Coordinates of C-alpha atoms and ligand atoms in Angstrom, one line a residue:
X8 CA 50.0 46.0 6.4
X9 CA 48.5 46.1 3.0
X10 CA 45.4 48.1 4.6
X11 CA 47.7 50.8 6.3
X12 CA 49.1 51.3 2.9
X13 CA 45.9 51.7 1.4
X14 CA 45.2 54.5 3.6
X15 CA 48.1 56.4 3.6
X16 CA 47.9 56.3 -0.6
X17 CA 44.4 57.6 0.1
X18 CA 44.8 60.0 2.2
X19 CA 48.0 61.1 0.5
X20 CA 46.1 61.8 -2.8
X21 CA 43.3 63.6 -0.5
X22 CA 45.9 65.7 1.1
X23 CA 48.6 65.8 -1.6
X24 CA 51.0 65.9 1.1
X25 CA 49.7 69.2 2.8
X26 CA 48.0 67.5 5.9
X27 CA 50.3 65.4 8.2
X28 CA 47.8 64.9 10.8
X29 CA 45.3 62.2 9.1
X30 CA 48.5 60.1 8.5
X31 CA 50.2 59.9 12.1
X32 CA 46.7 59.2 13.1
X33 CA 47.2 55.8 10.3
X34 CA 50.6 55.4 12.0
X35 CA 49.1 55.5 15.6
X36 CA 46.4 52.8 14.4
X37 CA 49.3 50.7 12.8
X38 CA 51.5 51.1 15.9
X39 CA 49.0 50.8 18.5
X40 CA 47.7 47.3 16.9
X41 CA 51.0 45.1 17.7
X42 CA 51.9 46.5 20.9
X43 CA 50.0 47.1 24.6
X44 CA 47.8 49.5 24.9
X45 CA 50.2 51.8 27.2
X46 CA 52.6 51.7 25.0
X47 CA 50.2 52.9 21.8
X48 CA 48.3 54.9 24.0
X49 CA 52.1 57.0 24.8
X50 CA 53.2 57.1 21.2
X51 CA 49.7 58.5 19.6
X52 CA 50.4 61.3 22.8
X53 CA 53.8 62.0 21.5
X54 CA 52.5 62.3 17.7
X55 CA 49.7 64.6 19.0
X56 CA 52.4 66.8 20.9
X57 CA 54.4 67.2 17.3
X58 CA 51.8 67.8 15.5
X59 CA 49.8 70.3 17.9
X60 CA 52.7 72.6 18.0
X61 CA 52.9 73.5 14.1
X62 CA 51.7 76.2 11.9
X63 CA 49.6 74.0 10.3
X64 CA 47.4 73.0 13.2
X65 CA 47.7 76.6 14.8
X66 CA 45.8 77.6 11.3
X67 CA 43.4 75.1 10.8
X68 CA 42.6 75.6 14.8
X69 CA 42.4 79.5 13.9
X70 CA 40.0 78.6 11.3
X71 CA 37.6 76.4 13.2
X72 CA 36.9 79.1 15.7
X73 CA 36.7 81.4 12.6
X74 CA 33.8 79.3 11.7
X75 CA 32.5 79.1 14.7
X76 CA 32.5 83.0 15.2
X77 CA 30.5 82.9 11.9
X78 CA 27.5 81.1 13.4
X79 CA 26.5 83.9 15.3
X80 CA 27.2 86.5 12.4
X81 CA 24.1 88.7 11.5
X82 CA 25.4 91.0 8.4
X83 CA 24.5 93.8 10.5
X84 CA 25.7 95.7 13.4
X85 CA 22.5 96.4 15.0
X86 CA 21.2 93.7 17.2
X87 CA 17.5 94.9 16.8
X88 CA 17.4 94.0 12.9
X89 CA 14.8 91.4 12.6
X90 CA 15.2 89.3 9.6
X91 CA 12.3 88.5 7.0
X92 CA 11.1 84.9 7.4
X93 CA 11.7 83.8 3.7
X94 CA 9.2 80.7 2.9
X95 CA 8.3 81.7 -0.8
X96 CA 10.9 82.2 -3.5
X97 CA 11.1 83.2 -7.5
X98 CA 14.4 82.9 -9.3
X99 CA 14.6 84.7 -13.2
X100 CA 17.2 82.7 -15.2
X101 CA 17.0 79.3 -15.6
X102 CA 20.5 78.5 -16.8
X103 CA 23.8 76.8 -15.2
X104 CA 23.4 79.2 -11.9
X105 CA 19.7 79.7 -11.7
X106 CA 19.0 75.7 -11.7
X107 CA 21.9 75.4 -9.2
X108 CA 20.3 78.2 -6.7
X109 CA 16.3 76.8 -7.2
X110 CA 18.0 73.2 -6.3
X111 CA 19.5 74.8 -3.2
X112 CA 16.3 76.4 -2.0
X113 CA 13.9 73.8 -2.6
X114 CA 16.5 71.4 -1.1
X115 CA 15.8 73.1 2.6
X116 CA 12.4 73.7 1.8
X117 CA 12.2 76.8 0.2
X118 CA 9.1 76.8 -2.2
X119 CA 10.2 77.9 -5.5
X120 CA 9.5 79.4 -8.8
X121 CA 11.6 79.0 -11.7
X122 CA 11.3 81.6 -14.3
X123 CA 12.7 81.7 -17.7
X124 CA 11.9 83.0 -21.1
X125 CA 11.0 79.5 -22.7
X126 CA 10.1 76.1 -21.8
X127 CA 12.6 74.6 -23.5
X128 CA 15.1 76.5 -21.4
X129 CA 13.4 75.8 -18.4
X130 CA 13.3 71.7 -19.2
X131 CA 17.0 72.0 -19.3
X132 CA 16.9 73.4 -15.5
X133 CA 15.0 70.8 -14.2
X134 CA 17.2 68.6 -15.5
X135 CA 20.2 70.0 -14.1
X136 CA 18.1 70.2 -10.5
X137 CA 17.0 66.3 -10.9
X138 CA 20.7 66.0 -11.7
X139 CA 21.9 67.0 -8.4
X140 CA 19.0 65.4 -6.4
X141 CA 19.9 62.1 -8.5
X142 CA 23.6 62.4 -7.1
X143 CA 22.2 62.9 -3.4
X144 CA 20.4 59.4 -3.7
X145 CA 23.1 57.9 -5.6
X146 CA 25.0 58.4 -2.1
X147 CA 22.0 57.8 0.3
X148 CA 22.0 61.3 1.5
X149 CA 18.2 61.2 0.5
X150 CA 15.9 58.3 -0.7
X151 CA 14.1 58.4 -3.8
X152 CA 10.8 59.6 -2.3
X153 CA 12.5 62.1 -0.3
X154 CA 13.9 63.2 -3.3
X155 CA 11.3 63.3 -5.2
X156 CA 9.3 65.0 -2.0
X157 CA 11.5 68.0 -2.3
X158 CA 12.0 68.5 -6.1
X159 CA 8.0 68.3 -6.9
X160 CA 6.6 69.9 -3.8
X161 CA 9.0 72.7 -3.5
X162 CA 9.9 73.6 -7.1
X163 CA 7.3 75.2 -10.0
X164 CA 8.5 76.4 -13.4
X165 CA 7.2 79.4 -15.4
X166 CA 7.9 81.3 -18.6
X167 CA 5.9 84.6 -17.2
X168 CA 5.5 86.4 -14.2
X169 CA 2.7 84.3 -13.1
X170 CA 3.4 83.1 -9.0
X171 CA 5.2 85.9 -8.4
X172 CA 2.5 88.2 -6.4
X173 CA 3.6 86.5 -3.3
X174 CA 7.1 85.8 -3.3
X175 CA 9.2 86.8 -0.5
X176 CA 12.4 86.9 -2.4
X177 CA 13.4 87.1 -6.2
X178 CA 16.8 86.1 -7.2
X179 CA 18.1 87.1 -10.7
X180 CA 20.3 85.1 -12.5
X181 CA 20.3 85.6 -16.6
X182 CA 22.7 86.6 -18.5
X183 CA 25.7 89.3 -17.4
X184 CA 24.5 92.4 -18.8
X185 CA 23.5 95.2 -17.2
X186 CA 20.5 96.8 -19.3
X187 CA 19.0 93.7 -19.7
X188 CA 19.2 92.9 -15.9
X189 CA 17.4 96.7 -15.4
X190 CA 14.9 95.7 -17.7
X191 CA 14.1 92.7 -16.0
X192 CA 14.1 94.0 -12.5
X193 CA 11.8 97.1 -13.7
X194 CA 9.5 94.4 -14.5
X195 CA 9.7 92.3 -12.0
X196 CA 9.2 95.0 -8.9
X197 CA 6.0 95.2 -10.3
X198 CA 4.8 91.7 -10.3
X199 CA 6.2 91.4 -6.4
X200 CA 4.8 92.2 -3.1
X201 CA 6.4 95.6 -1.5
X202 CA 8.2 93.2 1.2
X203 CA 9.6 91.2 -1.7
X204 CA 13.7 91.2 -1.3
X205 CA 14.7 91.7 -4.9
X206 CA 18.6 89.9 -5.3
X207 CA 21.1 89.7 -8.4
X208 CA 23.8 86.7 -8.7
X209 CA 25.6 89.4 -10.4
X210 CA 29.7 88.2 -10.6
X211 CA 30.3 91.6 -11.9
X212 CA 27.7 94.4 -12.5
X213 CA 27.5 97.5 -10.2
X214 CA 24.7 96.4 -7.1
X215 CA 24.5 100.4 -7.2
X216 CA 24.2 101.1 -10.9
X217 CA 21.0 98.0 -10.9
X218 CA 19.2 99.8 -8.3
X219 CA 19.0 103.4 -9.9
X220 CA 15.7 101.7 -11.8
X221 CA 14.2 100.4 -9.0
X222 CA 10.8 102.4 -6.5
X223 CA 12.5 100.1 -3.5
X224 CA 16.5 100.3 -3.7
X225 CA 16.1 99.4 0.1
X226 CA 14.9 95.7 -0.8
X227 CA 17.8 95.2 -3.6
X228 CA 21.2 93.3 -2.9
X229 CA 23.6 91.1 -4.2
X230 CA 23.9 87.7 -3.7
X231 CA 26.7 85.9 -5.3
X232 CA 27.0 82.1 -5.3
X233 CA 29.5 80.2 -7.0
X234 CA 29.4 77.4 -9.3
X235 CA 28.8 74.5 -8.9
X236 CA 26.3 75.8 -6.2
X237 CA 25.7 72.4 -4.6
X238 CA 29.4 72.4 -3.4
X239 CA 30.6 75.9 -3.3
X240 CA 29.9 77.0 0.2
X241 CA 30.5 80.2 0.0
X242 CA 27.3 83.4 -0.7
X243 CA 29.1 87.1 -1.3
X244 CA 26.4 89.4 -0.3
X245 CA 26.8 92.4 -2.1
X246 CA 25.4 96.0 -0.6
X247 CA 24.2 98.6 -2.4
X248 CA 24.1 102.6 -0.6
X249 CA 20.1 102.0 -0.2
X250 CA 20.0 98.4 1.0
X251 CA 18.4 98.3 4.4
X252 CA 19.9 96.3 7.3
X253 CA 16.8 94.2 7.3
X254 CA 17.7 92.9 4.0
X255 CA 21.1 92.5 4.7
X256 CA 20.0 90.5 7.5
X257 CA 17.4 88.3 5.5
X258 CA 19.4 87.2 2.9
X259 CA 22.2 86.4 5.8
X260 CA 19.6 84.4 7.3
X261 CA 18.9 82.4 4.4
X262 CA 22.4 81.4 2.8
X263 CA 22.9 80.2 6.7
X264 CA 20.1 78.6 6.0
X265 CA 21.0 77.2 2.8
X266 CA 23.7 75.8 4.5
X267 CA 26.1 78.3 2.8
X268 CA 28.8 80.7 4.7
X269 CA 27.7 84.5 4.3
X270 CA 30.0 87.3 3.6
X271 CA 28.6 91.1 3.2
X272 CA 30.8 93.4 1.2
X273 CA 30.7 96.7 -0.4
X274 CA 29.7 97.1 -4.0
X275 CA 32.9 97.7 -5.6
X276 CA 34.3 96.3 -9.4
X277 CA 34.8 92.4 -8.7
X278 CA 33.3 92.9 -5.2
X279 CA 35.6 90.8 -2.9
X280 CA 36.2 87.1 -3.9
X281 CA 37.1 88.2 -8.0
X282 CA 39.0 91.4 -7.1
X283 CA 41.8 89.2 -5.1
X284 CA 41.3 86.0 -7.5
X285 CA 41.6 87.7 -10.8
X286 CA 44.9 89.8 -10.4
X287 CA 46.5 86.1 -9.0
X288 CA 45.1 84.6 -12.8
X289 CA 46.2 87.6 -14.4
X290 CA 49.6 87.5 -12.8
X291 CA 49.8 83.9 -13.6
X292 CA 49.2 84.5 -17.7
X293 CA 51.8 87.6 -17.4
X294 CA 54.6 84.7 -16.1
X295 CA 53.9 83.3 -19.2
X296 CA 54.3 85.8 -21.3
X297 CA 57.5 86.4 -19.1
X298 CA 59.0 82.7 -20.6
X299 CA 57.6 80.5 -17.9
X300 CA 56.4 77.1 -18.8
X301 CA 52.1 76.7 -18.4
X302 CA 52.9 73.4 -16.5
X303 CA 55.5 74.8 -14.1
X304 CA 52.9 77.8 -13.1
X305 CA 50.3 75.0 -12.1
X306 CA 52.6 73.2 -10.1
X307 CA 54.4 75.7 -8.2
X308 CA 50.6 76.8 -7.1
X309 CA 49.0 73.6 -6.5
X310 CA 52.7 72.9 -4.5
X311 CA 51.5 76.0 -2.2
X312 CA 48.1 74.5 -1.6
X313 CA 45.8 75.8 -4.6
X314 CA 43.3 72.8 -5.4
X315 CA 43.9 73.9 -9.1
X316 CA 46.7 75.2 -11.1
X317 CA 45.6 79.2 -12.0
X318 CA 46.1 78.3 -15.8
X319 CA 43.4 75.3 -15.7
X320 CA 41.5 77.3 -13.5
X321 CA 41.1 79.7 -16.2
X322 CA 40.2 77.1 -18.9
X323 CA 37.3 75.6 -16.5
X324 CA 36.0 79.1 -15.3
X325 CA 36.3 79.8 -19.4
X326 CA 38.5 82.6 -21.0
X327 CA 35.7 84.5 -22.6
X328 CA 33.8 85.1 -18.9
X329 CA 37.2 85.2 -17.4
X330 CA 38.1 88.2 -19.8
X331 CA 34.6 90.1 -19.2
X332 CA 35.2 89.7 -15.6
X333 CA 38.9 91.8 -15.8
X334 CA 38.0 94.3 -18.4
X335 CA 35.5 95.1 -15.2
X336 CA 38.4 95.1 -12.9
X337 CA 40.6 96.8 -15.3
X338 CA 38.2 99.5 -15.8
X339 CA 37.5 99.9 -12.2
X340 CA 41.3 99.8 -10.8
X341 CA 43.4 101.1 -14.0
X342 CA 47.0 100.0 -14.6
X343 CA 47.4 97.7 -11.6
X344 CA 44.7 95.3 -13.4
X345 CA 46.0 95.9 -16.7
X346 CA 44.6 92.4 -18.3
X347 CA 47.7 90.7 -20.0
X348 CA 48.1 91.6 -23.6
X349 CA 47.9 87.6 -24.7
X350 CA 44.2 88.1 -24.1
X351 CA 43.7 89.9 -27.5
X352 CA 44.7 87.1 -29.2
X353 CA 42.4 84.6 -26.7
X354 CA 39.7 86.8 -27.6
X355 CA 40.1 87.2 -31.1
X356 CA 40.1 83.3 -31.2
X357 CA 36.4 82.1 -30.5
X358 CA 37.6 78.4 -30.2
X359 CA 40.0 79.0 -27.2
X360 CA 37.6 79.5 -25.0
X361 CA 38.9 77.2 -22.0
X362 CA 37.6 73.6 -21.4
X363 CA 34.1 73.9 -23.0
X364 CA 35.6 74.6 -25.9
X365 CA 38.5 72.0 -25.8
X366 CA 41.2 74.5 -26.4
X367 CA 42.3 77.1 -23.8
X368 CA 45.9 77.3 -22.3
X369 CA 46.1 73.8 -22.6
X370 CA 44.5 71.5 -25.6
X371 CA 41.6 68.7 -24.2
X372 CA 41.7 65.8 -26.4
X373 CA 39.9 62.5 -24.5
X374 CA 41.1 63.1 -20.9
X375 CA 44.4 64.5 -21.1
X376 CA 45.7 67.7 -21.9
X377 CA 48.4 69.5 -23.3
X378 CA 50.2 72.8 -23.9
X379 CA 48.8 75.2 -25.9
X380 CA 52.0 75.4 -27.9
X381 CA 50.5 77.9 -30.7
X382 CA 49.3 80.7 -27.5
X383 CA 52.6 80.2 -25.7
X384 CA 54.1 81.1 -28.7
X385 CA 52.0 83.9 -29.2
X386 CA 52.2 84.8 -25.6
X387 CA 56.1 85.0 -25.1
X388 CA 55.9 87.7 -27.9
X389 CA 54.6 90.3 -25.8
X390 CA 57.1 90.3 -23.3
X391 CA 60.9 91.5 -23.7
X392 CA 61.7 89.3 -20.0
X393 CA 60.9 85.7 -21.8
X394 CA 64.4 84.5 -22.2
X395 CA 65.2 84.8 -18.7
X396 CA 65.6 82.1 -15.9
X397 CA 63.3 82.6 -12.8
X398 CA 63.1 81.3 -9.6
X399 CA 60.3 78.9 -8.7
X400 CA 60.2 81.4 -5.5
X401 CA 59.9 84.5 -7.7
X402 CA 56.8 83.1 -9.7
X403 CA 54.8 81.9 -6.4
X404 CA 55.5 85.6 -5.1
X405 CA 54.1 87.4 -7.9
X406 CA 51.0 85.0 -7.9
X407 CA 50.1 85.2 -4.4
X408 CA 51.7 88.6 -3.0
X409 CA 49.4 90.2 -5.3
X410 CA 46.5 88.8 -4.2
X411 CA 47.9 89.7 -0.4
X412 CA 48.4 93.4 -1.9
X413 CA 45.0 93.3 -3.0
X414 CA 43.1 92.0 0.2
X415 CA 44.7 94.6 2.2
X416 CA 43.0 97.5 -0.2
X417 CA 40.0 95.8 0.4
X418 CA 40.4 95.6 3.9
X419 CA 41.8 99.2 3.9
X420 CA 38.9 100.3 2.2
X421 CA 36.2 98.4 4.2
X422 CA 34.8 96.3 1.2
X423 CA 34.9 93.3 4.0
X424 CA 34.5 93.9 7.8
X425 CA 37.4 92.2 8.9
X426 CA 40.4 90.2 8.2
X427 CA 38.9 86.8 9.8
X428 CA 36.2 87.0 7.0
X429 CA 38.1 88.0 4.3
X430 CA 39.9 84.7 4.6
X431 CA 37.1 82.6 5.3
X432 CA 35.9 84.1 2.0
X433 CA 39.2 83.3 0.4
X434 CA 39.4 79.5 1.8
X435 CA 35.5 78.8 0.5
X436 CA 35.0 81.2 -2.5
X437 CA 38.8 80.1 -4.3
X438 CA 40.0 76.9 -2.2
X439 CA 42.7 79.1 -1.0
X440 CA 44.7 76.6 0.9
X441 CA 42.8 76.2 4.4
X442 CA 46.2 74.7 6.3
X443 CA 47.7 78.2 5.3
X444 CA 44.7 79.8 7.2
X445 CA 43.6 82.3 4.4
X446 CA 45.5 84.9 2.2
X447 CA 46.4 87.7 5.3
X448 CA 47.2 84.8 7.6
X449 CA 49.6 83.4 5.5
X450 CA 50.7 87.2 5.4
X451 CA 51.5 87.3 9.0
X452 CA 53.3 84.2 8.7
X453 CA 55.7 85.6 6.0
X454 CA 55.9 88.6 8.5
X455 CA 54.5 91.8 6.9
X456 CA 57.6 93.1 6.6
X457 CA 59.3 90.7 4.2
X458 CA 56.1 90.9 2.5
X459 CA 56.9 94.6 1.9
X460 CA 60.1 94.0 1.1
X461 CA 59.5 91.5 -1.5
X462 CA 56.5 93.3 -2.9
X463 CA 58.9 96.5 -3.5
X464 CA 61.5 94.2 -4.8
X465 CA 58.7 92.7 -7.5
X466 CA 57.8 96.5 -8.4
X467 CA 61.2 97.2 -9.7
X468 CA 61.4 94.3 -12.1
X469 CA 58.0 94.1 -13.0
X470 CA 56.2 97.1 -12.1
X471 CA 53.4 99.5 -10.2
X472 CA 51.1 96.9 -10.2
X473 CA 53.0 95.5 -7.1
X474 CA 53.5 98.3 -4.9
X475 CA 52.8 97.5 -1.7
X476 CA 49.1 98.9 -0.3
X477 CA 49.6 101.8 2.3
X478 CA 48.1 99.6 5.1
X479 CA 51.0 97.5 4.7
X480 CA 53.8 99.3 5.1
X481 CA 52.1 101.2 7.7
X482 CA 51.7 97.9 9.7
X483 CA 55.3 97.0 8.7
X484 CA 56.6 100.3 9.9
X485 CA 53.7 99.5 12.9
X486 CA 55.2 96.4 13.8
X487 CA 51.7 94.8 13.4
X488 CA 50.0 92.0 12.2
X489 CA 46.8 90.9 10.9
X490 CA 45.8 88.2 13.5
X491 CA 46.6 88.7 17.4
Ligands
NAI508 P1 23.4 80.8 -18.3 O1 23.6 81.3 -19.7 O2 23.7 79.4 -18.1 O3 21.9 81.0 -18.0 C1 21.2 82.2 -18.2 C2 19.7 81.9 -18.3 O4 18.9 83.1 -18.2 C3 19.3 81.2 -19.7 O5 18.6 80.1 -19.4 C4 18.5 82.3 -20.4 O6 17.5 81.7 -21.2 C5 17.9 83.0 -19.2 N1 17.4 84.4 -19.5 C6 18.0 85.3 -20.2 N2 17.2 86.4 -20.2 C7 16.2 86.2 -19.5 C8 15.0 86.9 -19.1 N3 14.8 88.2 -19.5 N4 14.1 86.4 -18.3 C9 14.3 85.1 -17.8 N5 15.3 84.3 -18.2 C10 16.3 84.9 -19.0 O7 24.2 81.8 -17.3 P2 24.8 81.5 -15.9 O8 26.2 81.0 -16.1 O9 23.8 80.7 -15.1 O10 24.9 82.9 -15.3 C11 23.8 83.7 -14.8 C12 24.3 84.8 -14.0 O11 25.0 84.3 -12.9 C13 25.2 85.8 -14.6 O12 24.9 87.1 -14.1 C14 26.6 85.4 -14.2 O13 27.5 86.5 -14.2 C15 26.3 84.9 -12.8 N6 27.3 84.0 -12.3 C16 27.8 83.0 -13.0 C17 28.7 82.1 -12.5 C18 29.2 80.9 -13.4 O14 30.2 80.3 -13.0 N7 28.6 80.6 -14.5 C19 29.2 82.2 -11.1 C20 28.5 83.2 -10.4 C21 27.7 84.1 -11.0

């Protein structure tokens, strides 16, 4: 029927053909309507019985109790930790992230103060907020007056510190760069209660290195959302060596209660969620410089799963913060995050930019986009490999094995607390495909062996960067894997 059909195209473009389970649930419908009801009833339980039995459904079942497990997930170890009840918030920075994270608080009824160093920049917040509380009536979620209820009740503007001598929790989120942050934070502790929990929306900067100017290290954390913040679920919370477990647990308490999925991790360059991510971009712009075509790159990753090609992924995220986030990583890890030479061209070029500027790896001109012909060219140069032929195979490897190289470092080095959290915070922070269960998951399913295997085989054509991690080959040698 024409109404099946319509379904199935929908759910098709949904799913792009990852899912099979929404359409043999369609097919049961379609079936079940022209024949007795025994007879649908036994062919929906023999399309349930094909489908229960595949990887697919084994992961996405793994991941529900994942998320279930997370409900009852603290931050801390210790039981007694009583978190701060947060009713009172400031947040410093009212740009693209700051409006996002005041919308977000006064949403579930955080009271909250915006601060930023003009009015003109702060207008352009509350714009953004009454944006995203526009969109929530546009699709009933809230009424008008509901709305309206939340955005003038719960959220106050200011271009000084004034409001601030009772806030429970500051979050920072101006611009990336790390004396300016210390200067603002030296300020701010003294405008704040001592119970105030001071936070930074860092993507980059040392959690440590921020707190050397601070009387009360203990209150001081990371917390990392990700943009858009009124979709991303996903808050990285980001320890320093003197944050106490009650903050930990605090600002746990309140991404849950934002709505948002918590993960703690260690302060380390690129923290968790941009460590893994960026060497998979990186990888992606060094298989062009290798002679492989921008489109093919996007499509042999979205084909895996990934909502996005890495390539357009790196003109919406933007080149130039892109770049500042893997000289960080470069810095911090040495040759294995060697950014791809192209980049000092990209850099050099202040239009190419990414989307925002119309003009990244591919060329935005009024809804489509092409290849940047010009930085392919430019790109191809630095490599001696770009007349080869590769396998579709070969450039999926080196985009995903190293991010499975690089979760297991992390894990190895306990920047996350386990491997069930490290691919929650995969799925939610990078839309790693959920039906694959998360980056180690789809490890295990490879078999860590292979994994090794191909990893050592990468290494000898293309390098260092992908020799495998020591956990690996000792749970290859081990026999082991990452889930039970
Ligand atoms: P933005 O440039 O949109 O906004 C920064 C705002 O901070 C501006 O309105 C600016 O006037 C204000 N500001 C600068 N100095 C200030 C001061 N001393 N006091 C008060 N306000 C001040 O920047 P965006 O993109 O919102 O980023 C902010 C932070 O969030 C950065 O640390 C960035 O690394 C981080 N971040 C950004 C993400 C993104 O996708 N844009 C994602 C996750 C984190």
């Amino acid at each position: 029927s024409f109404v099946g059909y319509m379904a199935k195209k929908n759910v098709k473009k949904k799913t792009k053909g990852h899912y099979p389970a929404p359409l043999a649930a369609i097919n049961s419908v379609i079936y079940g309507f022209s024949k007795p009801i025994d007879k649908g009833l036994r062919n929906e339980a023999k399309e349930f019985s094909k489908l229960v039995i595949t990887p697919i459904s084994k992961n996405l079942v793994q991941l529900f109790y994942n998320q279930e497990s997370l409900k009852k997930y603290t931050g801390v170890s210790d039981d007694t930790i009583r978190p701060k009840v947060i009713k009172k918030a400031g947040v410093i920075g009212a740009g693209l992230m700051g409006a996002g994270i005041t919308w977000a608080l006064s949403y579930k009824g955080v009271e909250t103060r915006l601060k930023d160093v003009e009015n003109k920049f702060l207008v352009k917040g509350l714009q953004q907020i009454n944006t995203i509380y526009k969109q929530l009536v546009k699709i009933r979620r809230l009424t008008p007056t509901q709305a309206n209820i939340l955005f003038l009740k719960n959220v106050s503007t200011t271009s000084n510190f004034s409001g601030f001598h009772d806030r429970d929790i500051v979050i920072e989120a101006i611009v990336e760069d790390i004396e300016i942050k210390k200067k603002v934070f030296q300020q701010l502790e003294r405008q704040v209660p001592d119970h105030c929990i001071l936070a930074s929306n860092t993507s980059s900067l040392s959690i440590n290195e921020m707190s050397t100017v601070l009387t009360r290290p203990e209150n001081f954390i990371g917390m990392h959302f990700f943009s858009p913040v009124n979709r991303m679920p996903l808050v990285e919370i980001i320890v320093g060596d003197k944050t106490s477990p009650e903050t930990i647990a605090s600002v746990v308490q309140l991404s849950k209660g934002l709505k948002k999925t918590p993960v703690v991790v260690k302060d380390c360059p690129g923290f968790l969620v941009n460590r893994v991510l960026l060497p998979y971009l990186n990888e992606a712009v060094k298989c062009v410089q290798d002679g492989v075509s921008v489109e093919k790159i996007d499509q042999i990753a979205v084909k895996f799963g990934m909502p996005l090609g890495p390539l357009s992924l790196a003109d919406e995220v933007g080149l130039d913060v892109g770049y500042k986030v893997a000289m960080v990583l470069e810095a911090g890890y040495g040759e294995r995050m060697k950014t791809a030479q192209v980049f000092q061209d990209i850099i050099g070029d202040s239009d190419c930019r990414g989307r925002k500027s119309k003009k990244g790896f591919y060329i935005y001109k009024s809804g489509n986009k092409e290849v940047n012909r010009p930085l392919v060219d430019r790109a191809v140069s630095y490599s001696s490999m770009s007349n080869q032929k590769y396998l579709d195979s070969d450039v999926l490897d080196r985009m995903i094995l190293v991010m499975v190289n690089e979760s297991v470092r992390c894990l190895a080095e306990g920047v996350v607390e386990n491997h069930l959290l490290l691919d929650m915070a995969m799925i939610l922070g990078t839309g790693f495909p959920p039906f694959r269960g998360g980056v180690l998951r789809y490890a295990d399913s490879r078999g860590i062996k292979e994994i090794v295997t191909r990893l050592r085989e990468l290494a000898s054509v293309y390098g260092e960067r992908f020799k495998p991690a020591d956990l690996l080959i000792q749970y290859a040698q081990d026999g082991k894997s990452f889930y039970k």
